[in-house]
GROMACS .gro file of C-alpha atoms in nm:
model
  105
    1UNK     CA    1   2.610   2.594  -0.211
    2UNK     CA    2   2.252   2.720  -0.202
    3UNK     CA    3   2.187   2.557  -0.543
    4UNK     CA    4   2.308   2.222  -0.412
    5UNK     CA    5   2.068   2.254  -0.120
    6UNK     CA    6   1.783   2.348  -0.354
    7UNK     CA    7   1.843   2.041  -0.571
    8UNK     CA    8   1.872   1.819  -0.263
    9UNK     CA    9   1.538   1.943  -0.130
   10UNK     CA   10   1.373   1.916  -0.473
   11UNK     CA   11   1.488   1.554  -0.494
   12UNK     CA   12   1.298   1.477  -0.175
   13UNK     CA   13   0.972   1.615  -0.312
   14UNK     CA   14   0.971   1.463  -0.661
   15UNK     CA   15   0.881   1.094  -0.683
   16UNK     CA   16   1.006   0.890  -0.977
   17UNK     CA   17   0.745   0.781  -1.230
   18UNK     CA   18   0.798   0.415  -1.140
   19UNK     CA   19   0.685   0.494  -0.783
   20UNK     CA   20   0.358   0.633  -0.919
   21UNK     CA   21   0.320   0.323  -1.138
   22UNK     CA   22   0.374   0.100  -0.834
   23UNK     CA   23   0.110   0.292  -0.636
   24UNK     CA   24  -0.139   0.269  -0.924
   25UNK     CA   25  -0.080  -0.106  -0.948
   26UNK     CA   26  -0.116  -0.140  -0.572
   27UNK     CA   27  -0.449   0.045  -0.578
   28UNK     CA   28  -0.577  -0.173  -0.862
   29UNK     CA   29  -0.473  -0.490  -0.680
   30UNK     CA   30  -0.626  -0.364  -0.352
   31UNK     CA   31  -0.959  -0.296  -0.521
   32UNK     CA   32  -0.994  -0.576  -0.773
   33UNK     CA   33  -0.723  -0.827  -0.838
   34UNK     CA   34  -0.630  -0.975  -0.502
   35UNK     CA   35  -0.861  -1.269  -0.429
   36UNK     CA   36  -1.043  -1.199  -0.207
   37UNK     CA   37  -1.006  -0.827  -0.276
   38UNK     CA   38  -0.858  -0.629   0.012
   39UNK     CA   39  -1.138  -0.374  -0.027
   40UNK     CA   40  -1.399  -0.633   0.069
   41UNK     CA   41  -1.274  -0.634   0.428
   42UNK     CA   42  -1.074  -0.314   0.476
   43UNK     CA   43  -1.180   0.050   0.481
   44UNK     CA   44  -0.938   0.282   0.302
   45UNK     CA   45  -1.065   0.627   0.208
   46UNK     CA   46  -0.832   0.672  -0.092
   47UNK     CA   47  -0.964   0.349  -0.244
   48UNK     CA   48  -1.327   0.434  -0.166
   49UNK     CA   49  -1.359   0.103   0.020
   50UNK     CA   50  -1.575   0.051   0.325
   51UNK     CA   51  -1.501  -0.302   0.441
   52UNK     CA   52  -1.664  -0.412   0.763
   53UNK     CA   53  -1.441  -0.701   0.870
   54UNK     CA   54  -1.077  -0.591   0.876
   55UNK     CA   55  -0.929  -0.290   1.052
   56UNK     CA   56  -0.980   0.059   0.912
   57UNK     CA   57  -0.647   0.118   0.742
   58UNK     CA   58  -0.681   0.498   0.760
   59UNK     CA   59  -0.681   0.467   1.140
   60UNK     CA   60  -0.424   0.186   1.166
   61UNK     CA   61  -0.178   0.357   0.928
   62UNK     CA   62   0.037   0.047   0.876
   63UNK     CA   63   0.379   0.092   0.720
   64UNK     CA   64   0.470  -0.100   0.405
   65UNK     CA   65   0.664  -0.369   0.593
   66UNK     CA   66   0.365  -0.446   0.815
   67UNK     CA   67   0.128  -0.470   0.517
   68UNK     CA   68   0.369  -0.689   0.321
   69UNK     CA   69   0.411  -0.921   0.620
   70UNK     CA   70   0.032  -0.953   0.661
   71UNK     CA   71  -0.009  -1.024   0.289
   72UNK     CA   72   0.263  -1.292   0.290
   73UNK     CA   73   0.168  -1.466   0.615
   74UNK     CA   74  -0.195  -1.378   0.683
   75UNK     CA   75  -0.306  -1.216   1.008
   76UNK     CA   76  -0.602  -1.314   1.224
   77UNK     CA   77  -0.889  -1.387   0.984
   78UNK     CA   78  -0.694  -1.248   0.689
   79UNK     CA   79  -0.559  -1.518   0.457
   80UNK     CA   80  -0.206  -1.534   0.319
   81UNK     CA   81  -0.170  -1.410  -0.038
   82UNK     CA   82   0.179  -1.549  -0.105
   83UNK     CA   83   0.039  -1.829  -0.323
   84UNK     CA   84  -0.174  -1.594  -0.536
   85UNK     CA   85   0.029  -1.271  -0.555
   86UNK     CA   86   0.386  -1.222  -0.673
   87UNK     CA   87   0.636  -1.049  -0.445
   88UNK     CA   88   0.618  -0.744  -0.675
   89UNK     CA   89   0.239  -0.736  -0.635
   90UNK     CA   90   0.269  -0.770  -0.257
   91UNK     CA   91   0.517  -0.481  -0.252
   92UNK     CA   92   0.286  -0.269  -0.471
   93UNK     CA   93  -0.012  -0.322  -0.240
   94UNK     CA   94   0.206  -0.256   0.065
   95UNK     CA   95   0.341   0.069  -0.082
   96UNK     CA   96  -0.009   0.181  -0.182
   97UNK     CA   97  -0.169   0.109   0.157
   98UNK     CA   98   0.117   0.274   0.347
   99UNK     CA   99   0.102   0.583   0.125
  100UNK     CA  100  -0.278   0.608   0.106
  101UNK     CA  101  -0.322   0.564   0.482
  102UNK     CA  102  -0.063   0.831   0.559
  103UNK     CA  103   0.195   0.597   0.711
  104UNK     CA  104   0.563   0.614   0.639
  105UNK     CA  105   0.678   0.378   0.366
   0.00000   0.00000   0.00000
């Protein structure tokens, strides 16, 4: 019984490699490949970005669903990215921002 509990807890701590790949892709897209780049407007400590227009993501701590919705539909002055990013890219950025800002995915 105690071994089953140990493995269950260990499974919560270890992330699959594909999750790390998704976060790395999300960071790359956040910094460089989204046009305009997210980092131009948003501050996110993990990315080393200090945007002056959009909200500070470290303070906002948006979850992945909120980020994905903003990327798909735009929000305020932020444009929609659904014509320039694939759904997989949107999900990667959303996962990265949620994780890097300390929000729940």
